[in-house]
Tab-separated table of C-alpha atoms and ligand atoms in Angstrom:
chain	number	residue	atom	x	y	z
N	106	UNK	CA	0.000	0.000	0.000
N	107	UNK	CA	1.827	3.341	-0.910
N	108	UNK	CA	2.026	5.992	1.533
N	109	UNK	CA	-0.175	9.130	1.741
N	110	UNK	CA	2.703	11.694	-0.011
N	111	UNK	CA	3.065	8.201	-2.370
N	112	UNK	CA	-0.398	8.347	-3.283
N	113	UNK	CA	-0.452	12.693	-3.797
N	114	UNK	CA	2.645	12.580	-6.011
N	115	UNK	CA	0.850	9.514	-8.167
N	116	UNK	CA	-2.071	11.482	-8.400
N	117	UNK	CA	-0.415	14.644	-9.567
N	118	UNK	CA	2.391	12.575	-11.985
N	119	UNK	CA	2.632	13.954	-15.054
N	120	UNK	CA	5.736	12.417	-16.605
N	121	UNK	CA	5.133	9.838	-19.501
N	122	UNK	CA	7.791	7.636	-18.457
N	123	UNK	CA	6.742	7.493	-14.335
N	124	UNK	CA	3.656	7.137	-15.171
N	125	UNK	CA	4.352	4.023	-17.173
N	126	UNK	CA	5.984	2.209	-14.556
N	127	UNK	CA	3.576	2.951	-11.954
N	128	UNK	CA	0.758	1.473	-14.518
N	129	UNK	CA	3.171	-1.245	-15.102
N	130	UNK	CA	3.310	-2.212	-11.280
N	131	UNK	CA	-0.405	-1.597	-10.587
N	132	UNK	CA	-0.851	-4.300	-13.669
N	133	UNK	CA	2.125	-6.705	-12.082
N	134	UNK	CA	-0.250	-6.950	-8.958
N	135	UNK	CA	-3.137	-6.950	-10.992
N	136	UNK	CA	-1.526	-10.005	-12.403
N	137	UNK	CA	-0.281	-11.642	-9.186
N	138	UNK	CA	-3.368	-11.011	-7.068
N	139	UNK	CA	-6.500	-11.900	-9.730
N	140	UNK	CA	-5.045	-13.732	-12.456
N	141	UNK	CA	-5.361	-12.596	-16.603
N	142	UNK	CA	-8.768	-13.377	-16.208
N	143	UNK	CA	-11.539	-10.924	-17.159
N	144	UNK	CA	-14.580	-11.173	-15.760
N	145	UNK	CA	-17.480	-10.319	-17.686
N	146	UNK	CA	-21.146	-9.297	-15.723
N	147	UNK	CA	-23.918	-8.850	-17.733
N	148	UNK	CA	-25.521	-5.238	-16.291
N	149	UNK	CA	-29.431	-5.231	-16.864
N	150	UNK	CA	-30.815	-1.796	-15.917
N	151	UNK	CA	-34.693	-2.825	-14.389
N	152	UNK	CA	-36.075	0.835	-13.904
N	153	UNK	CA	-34.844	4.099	-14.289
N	154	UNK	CA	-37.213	5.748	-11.437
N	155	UNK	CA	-35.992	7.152	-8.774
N	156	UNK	CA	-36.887	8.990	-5.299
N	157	UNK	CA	-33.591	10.645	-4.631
N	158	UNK	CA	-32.466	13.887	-5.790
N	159	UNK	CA	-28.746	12.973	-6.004
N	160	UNK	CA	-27.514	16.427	-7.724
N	161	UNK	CA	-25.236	14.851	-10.193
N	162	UNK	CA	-27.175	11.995	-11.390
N	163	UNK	CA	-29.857	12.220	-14.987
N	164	UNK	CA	-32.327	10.001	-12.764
N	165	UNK	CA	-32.864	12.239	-10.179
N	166	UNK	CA	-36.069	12.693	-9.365
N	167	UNK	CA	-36.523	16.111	-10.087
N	168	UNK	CA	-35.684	15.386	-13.854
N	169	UNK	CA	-39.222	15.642	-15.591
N	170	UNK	CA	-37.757	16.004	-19.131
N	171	UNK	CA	-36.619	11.546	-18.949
N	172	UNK	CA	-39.582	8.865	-20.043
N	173	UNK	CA	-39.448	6.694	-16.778
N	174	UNK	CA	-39.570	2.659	-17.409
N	175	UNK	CA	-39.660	-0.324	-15.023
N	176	UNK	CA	-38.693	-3.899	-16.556
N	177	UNK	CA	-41.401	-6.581	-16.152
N	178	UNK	CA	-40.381	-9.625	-14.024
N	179	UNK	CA	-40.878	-12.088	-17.518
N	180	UNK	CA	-38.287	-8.982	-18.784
N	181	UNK	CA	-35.976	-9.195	-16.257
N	182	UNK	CA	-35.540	-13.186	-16.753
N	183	UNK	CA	-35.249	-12.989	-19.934
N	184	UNK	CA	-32.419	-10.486	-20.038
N	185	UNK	CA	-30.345	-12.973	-17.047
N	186	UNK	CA	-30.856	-15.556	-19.419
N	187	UNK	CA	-29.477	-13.254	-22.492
N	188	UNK	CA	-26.816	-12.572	-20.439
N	189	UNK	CA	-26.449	-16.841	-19.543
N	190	UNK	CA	-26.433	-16.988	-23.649
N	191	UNK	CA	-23.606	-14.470	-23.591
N	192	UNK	CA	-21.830	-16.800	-21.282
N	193	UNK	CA	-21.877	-14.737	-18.635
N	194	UNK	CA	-21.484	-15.860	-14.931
N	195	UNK	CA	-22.933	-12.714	-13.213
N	196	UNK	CA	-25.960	-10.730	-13.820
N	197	UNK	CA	-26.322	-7.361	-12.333
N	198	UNK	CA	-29.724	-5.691	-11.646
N	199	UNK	CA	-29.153	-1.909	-11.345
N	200	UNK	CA	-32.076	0.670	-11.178
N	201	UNK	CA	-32.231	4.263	-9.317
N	202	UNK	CA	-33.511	3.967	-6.140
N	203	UNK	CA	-37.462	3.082	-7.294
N	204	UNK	CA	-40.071	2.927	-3.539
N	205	UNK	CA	-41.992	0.626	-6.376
N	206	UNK	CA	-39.346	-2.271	-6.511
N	207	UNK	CA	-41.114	-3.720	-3.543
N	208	UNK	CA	-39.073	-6.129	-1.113
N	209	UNK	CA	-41.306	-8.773	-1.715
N	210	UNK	CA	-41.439	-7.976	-5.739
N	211	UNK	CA	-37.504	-7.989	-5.997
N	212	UNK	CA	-37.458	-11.203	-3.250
N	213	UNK	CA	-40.097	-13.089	-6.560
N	214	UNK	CA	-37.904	-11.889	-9.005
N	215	UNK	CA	-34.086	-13.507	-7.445
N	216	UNK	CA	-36.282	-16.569	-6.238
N	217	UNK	CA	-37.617	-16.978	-10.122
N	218	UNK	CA	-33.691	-16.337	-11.226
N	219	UNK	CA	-32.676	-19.279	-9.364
N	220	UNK	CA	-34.962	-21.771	-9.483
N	221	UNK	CA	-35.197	-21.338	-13.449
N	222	UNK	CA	-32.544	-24.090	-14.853
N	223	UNK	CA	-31.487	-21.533	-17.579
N	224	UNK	CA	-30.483	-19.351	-14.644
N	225	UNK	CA	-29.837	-20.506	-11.902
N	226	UNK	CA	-26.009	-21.229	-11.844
N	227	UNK	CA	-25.465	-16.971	-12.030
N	228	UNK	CA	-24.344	-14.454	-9.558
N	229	UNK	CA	-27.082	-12.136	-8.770
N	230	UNK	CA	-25.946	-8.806	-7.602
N	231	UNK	CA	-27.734	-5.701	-7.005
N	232	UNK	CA	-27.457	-1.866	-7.256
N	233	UNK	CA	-30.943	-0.821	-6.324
N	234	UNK	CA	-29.632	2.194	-3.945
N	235	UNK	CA	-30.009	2.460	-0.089
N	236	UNK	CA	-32.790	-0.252	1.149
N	237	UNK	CA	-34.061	-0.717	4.809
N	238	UNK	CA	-31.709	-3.906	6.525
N	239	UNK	CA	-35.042	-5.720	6.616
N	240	UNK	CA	-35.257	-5.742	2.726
N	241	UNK	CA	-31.773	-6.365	2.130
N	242	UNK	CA	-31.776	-9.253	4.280
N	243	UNK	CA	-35.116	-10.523	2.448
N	244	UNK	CA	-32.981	-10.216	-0.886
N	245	UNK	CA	-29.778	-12.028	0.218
N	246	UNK	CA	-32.329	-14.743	2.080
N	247	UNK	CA	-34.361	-14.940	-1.681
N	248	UNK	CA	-30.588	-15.961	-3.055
N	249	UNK	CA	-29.153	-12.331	-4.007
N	250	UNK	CA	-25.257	-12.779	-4.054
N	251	UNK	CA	-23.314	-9.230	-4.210
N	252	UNK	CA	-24.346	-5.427	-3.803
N	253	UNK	CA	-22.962	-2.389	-4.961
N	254	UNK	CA	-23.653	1.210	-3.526
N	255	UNK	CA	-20.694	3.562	-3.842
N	256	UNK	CA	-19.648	5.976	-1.279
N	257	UNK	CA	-19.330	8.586	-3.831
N	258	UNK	CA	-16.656	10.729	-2.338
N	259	UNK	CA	-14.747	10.151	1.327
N	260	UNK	CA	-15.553	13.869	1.802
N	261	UNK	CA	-18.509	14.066	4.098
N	262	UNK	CA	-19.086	17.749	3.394
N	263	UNK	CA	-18.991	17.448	-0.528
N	264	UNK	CA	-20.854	14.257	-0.100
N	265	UNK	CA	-23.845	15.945	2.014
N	266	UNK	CA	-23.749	18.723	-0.671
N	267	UNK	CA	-23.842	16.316	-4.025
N	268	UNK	CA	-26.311	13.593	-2.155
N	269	UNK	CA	-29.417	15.455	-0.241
N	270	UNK	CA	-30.767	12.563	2.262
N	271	UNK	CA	-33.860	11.410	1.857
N	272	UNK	CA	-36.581	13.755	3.651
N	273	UNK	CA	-36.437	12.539	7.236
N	274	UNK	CA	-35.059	9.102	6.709
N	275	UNK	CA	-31.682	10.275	6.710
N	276	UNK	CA	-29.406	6.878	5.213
N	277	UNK	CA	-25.654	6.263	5.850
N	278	UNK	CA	-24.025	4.549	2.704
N	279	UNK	CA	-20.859	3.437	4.898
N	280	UNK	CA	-23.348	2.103	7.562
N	281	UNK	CA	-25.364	0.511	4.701
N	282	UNK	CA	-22.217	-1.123	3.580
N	283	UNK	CA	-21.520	-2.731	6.843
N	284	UNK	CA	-24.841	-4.117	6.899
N	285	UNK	CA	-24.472	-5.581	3.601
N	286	UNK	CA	-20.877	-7.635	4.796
N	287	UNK	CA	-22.973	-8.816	7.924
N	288	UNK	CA	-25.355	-9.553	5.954
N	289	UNK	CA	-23.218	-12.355	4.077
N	290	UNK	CA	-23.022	-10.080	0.884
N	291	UNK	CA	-20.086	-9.532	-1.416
N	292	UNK	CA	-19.678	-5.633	-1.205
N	293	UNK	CA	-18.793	-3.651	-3.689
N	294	UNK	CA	-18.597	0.461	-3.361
N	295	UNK	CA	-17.210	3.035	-5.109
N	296	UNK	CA	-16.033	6.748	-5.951
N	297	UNK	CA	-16.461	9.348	-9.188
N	298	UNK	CA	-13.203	10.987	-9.999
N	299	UNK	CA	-13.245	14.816	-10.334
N	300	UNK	CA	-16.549	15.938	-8.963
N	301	UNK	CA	-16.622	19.882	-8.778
N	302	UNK	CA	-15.206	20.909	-5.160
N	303	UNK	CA	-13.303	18.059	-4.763
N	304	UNK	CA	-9.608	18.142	-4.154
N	305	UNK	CA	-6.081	15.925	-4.882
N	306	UNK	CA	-6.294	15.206	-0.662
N	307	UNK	CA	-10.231	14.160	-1.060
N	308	UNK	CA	-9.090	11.499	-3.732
N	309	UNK	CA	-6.279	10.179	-1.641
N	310	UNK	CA	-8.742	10.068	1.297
N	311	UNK	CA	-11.072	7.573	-0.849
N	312	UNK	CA	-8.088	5.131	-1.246
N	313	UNK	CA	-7.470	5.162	2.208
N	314	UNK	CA	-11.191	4.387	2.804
N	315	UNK	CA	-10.620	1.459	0.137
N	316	UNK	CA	-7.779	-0.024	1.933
N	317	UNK	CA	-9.422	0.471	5.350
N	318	UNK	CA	-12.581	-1.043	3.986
N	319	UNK	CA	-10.766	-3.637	1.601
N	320	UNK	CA	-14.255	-4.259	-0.308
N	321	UNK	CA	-14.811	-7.255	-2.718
N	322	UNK	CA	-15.526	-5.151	-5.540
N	323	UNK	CA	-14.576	-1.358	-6.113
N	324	UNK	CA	-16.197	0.825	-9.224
N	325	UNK	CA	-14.882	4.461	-9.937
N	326	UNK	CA	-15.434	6.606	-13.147
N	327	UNK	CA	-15.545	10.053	-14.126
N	328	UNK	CA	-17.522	12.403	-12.955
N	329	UNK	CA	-19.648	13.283	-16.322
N	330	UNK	CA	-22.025	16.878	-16.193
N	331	UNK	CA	-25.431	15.628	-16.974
N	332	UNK	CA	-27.086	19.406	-17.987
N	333	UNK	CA	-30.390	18.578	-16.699
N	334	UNK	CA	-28.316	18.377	-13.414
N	335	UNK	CA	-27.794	21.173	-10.507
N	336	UNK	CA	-24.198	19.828	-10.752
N	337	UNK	CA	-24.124	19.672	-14.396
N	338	UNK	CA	-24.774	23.057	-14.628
N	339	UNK	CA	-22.085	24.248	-12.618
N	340	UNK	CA	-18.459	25.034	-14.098
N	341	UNK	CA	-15.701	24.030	-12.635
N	342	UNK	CA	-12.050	24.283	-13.934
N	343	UNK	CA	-9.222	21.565	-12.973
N	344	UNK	CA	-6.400	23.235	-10.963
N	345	UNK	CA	-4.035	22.880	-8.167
N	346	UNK	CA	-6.359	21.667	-6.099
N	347	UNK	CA	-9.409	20.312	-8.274
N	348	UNK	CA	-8.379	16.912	-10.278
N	349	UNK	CA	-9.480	16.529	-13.577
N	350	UNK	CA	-12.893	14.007	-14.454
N	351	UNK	CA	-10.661	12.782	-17.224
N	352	UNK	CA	-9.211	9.173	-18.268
N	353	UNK	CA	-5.749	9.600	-16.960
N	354	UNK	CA	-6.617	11.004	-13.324
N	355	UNK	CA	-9.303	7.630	-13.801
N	356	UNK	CA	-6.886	5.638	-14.801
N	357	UNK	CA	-4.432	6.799	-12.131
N	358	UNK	CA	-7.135	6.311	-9.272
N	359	UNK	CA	-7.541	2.841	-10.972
N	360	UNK	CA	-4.121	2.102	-10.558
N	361	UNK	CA	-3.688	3.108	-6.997
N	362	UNK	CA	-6.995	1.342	-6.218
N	363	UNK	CA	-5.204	-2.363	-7.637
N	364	UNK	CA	-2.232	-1.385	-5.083
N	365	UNK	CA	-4.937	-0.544	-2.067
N	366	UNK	CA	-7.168	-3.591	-2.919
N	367	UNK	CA	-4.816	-6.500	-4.344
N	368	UNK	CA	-7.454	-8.959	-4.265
N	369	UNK	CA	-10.841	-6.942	-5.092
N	370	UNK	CA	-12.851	-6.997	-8.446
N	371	UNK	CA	-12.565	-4.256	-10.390
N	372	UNK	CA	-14.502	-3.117	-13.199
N	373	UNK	CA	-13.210	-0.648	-16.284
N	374	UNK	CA	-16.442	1.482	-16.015
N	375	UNK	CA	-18.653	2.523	-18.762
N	376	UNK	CA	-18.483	6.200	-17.621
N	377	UNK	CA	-14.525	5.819	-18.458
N	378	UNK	CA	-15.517	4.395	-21.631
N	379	UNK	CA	-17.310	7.133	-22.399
N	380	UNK	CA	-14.458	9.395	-22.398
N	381	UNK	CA	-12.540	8.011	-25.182
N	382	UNK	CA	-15.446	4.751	-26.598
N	383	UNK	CA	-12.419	3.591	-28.698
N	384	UNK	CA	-10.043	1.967	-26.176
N	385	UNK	CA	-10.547	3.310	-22.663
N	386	UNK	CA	-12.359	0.086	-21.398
N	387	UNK	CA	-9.192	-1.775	-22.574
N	388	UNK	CA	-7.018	0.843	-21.185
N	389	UNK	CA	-8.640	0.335	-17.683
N	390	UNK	CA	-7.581	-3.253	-18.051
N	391	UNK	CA	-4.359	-2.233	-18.529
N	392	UNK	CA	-4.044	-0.017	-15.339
N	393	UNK	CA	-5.538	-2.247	-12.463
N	394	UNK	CA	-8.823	-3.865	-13.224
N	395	UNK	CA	-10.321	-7.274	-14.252
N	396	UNK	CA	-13.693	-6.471	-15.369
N	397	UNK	CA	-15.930	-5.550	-17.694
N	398	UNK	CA	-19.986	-5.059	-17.434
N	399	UNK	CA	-21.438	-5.528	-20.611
N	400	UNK	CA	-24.637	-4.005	-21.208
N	401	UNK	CA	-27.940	-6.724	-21.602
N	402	UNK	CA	-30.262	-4.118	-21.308
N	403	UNK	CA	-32.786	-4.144	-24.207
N	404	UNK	CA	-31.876	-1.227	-26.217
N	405	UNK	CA	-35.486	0.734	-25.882
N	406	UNK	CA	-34.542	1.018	-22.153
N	407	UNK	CA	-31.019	1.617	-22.724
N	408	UNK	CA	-31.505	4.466	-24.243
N	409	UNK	CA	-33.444	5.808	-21.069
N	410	UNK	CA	-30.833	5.359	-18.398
N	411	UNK	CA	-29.420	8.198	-18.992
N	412	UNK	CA	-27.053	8.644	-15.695
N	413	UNK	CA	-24.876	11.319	-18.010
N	414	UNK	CA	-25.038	11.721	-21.873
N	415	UNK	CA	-23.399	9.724	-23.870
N	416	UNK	CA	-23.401	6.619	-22.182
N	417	UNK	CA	-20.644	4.682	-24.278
N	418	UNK	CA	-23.273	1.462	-24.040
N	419	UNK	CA	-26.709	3.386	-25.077
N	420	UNK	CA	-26.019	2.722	-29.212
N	421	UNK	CA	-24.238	-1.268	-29.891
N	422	UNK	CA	-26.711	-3.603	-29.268
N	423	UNK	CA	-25.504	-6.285	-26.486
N	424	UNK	CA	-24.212	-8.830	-29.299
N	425	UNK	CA	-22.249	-5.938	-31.380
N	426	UNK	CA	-20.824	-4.887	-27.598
N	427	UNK	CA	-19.955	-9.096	-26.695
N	428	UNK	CA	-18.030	-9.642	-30.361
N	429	UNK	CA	-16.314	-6.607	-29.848
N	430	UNK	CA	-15.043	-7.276	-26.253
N	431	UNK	CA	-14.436	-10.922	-26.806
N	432	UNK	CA	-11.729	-9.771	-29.243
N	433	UNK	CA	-10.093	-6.876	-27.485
N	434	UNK	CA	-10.060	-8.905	-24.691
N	435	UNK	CA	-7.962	-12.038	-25.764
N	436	UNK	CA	-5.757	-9.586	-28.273
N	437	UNK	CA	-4.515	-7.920	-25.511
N	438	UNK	CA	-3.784	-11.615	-23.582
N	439	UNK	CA	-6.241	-11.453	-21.379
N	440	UNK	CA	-8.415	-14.793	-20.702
N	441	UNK	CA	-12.169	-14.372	-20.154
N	442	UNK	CA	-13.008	-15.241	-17.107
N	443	UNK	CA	-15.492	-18.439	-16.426
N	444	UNK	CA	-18.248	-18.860	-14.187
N	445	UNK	CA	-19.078	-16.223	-11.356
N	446	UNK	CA	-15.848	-14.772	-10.684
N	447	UNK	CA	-16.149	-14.439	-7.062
N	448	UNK	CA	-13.932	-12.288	-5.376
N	449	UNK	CA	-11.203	-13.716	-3.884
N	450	UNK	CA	-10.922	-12.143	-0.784
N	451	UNK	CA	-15.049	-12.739	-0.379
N	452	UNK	CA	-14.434	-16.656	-0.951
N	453	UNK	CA	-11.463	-16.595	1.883
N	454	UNK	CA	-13.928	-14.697	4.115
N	455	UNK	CA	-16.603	-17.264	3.611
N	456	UNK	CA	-13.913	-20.297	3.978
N	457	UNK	CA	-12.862	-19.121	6.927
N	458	UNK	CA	-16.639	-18.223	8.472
N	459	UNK	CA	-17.081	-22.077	8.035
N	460	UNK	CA	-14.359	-23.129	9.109
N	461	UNK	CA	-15.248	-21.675	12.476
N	462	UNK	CA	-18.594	-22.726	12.514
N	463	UNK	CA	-17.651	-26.034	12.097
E	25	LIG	N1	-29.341	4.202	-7.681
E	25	LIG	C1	-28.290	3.346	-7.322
E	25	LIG	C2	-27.232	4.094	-6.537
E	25	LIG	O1	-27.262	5.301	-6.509
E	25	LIG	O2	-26.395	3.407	-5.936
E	25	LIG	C3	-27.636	2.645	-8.503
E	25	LIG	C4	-27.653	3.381	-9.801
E	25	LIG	S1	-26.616	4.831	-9.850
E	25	LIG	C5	-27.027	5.489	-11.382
E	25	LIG	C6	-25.016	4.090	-10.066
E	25	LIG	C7	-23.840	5.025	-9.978
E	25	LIG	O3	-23.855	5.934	-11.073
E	25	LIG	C8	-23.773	5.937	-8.782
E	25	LIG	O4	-23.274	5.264	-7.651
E	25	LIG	C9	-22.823	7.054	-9.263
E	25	LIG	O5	-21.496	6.848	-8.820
E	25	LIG	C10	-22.892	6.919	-10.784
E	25	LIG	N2	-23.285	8.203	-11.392
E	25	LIG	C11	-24.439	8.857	-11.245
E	25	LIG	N3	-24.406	10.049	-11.893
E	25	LIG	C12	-23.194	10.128	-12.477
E	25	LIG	C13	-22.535	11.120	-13.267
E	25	LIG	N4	-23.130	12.258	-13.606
E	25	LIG	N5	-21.269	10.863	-13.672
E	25	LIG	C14	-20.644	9.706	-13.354
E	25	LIG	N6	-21.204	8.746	-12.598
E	25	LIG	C15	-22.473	8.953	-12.164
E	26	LIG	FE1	-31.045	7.892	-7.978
E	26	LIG	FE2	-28.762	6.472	-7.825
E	26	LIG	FE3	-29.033	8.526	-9.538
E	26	LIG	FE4	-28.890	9.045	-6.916
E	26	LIG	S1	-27.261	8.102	-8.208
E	26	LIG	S2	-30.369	9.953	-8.376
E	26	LIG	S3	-29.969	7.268	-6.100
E	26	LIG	S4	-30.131	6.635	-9.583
């Protein structure tokens, strides 16, 4: 784990060769800790409703000019089983955070994923925002696997500011996340990189959280100004103090991320895709992670999750996006990944749970 002034003067490295060698050794434990494999998840986004009025996000609430769907539970099989066709191991159901995915409606839908044969060998893991402990624990008890909710930013100020709680039931996202490891979960959280008001020591603040936390999965991107966004509409300039929401500071945070969290999964985002569509997902693979989400969504919804513009995955349709991937992956060396991909240091936690149960 590098030190804090390690971490700054990464952060801030400008020179072509350094910054080589650091993404060279950020790879080399890539290597050593998770193998060439890359995992692939198949992402299936359910509904695009949401309650919250998160003040970067295009789903906010507050955004009347977006057509809101919800997937249909016969939709929502079919797409894990697209993503089964795919060869997939994983399928992720992400939505904003929608009061009408009911506890017991989500519990019917991961019961109906694994008892169908076409189905039922995947990973189910969910990104369906900040739920009460009694309906996460009815999910993980219905056969739900992993959870993601990121932490957004390790600065609590900026982090109050960018994510208004929710009326009176005020939510923690780093309490939520320790519910979610007692809960038997694999956890995965998460930062964006260069939100406005956010500085060089805020970024080396979230590693430190990462390492502290050491969380089985671990998703950062770009910040990207959605302009029907309070955020969005703000300018901001990078500076001495301000990083950049660009692919290199990404890149870099990905880097130091794989040298925090050895062992953890972690995705090359579709928000750093976005940046540059031609070759930043492979990029990411090169500096630190080991997967890659593609998109099962059916493309009439696809087009509606609009979290920023842009979205890298709203045009190729989910075969275009698998050919495509299957070959960057293996030309760069890289093996795809079979089965669920668990996280390593989540299959050690559970192997050791028995053990002392036993
Ligand atoms: N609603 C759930 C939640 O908030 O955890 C899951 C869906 S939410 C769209 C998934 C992630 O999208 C958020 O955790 C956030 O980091 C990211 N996101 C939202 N707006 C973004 C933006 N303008 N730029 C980059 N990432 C964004
Ligand atoms: Fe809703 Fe998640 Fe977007 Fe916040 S980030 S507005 S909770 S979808």
């Amino acid at each position: 784990m590098p030190s804090r002034t390690d971490i700054l003067a990464r952060l801030r490295e400008n020179d072509p060769a350094r910054l080589e060698e650091f993404r060279k050794h950020a790879d080399d434990v890539r290597r050593r800790n998770v193998g060439d494999d890359v995992h692939l998840r198949g992402l299936l986004e359910i509904s695009n409703h949401c309650r919250r009025s998160c003040r970067y996000c295009g789903l906010r609430a507050d955004n009347t000019d977006l057509t809101r769907y919800r997937m249909t539970k016969e939709e929502i099989l079919a797409g894990a089983a697209r993503a089964v066709q795919f060869g997939y191991g994983t399928v992720v159901l992400q939505s904003g955070e929608d009061p009408h995915i009911t506890a017991d409606g989500m519990a019917e839908v991961i019961r109906a994923i694994r008892s169908d044969e076409r189905t039922s060998s995947l990973a189910i893991t969910l990104s369906l925002g900040e739920r009460s402990e009694d309906e996460l624990a009815q999910w993980r008890d219905a056969g739900a696997d992993r959870y993601l909710l990121r932490f957004e930013t390790s600065n609590r100020r900026l982090y109050r500011k960018i994510h208004p709680p929710r009326s009176a039931e005020a939510t923690d996202r780093m309490e939520l996340l320790a519910v979610l490891r007692r809960l038997g979960y694999e956890v995965g959280t998460g930062v964006m990189v260069g939100i406005p008001g956010q500085t060089f020591d805020d970024l080396a603040d979230d590693i430190e959280t990462f390492a502290r936390l050491q969380p089985d999965m671990i998703g950062l991107g770009p910040y990207l100004p959605h302009p029907e966004t309070p955020l969005g509409r703000e300018a901001t300039t990078p500076g001495e103090e301000q990083p950049a929401n660009d692919e290199l500071t990404t890149r870099k945070m990905l880097a130091l991320t794989r040298l925090a969290c050895p062992k953890a999964n972690i995705p090359s985002t579709t928000a750093l895709a976005t940046l540059n569509p031609a070759d930043a997902y492979q990029t990411g693979l090169q500096w630190g992670a080991n997967v890659i989400m593609p998109n099962v969504t059916p493309p009439n919804y696809r087009a509606l999750y609009e979290i920023y513009p842009h979205k890298s995955d709203s045009q190729e349709s989910a075969e275009e996006f698998h050919d495509t991937w299957i070959r960057r992956i293996t030309a760069t060396g890289r093996t795809i990944g079979i089965g669920r991909g668990d996280s390593p240091s989540y299959i050690r936690r559970t192997l050791m749970s028995t053990e002392v149960v036993q």
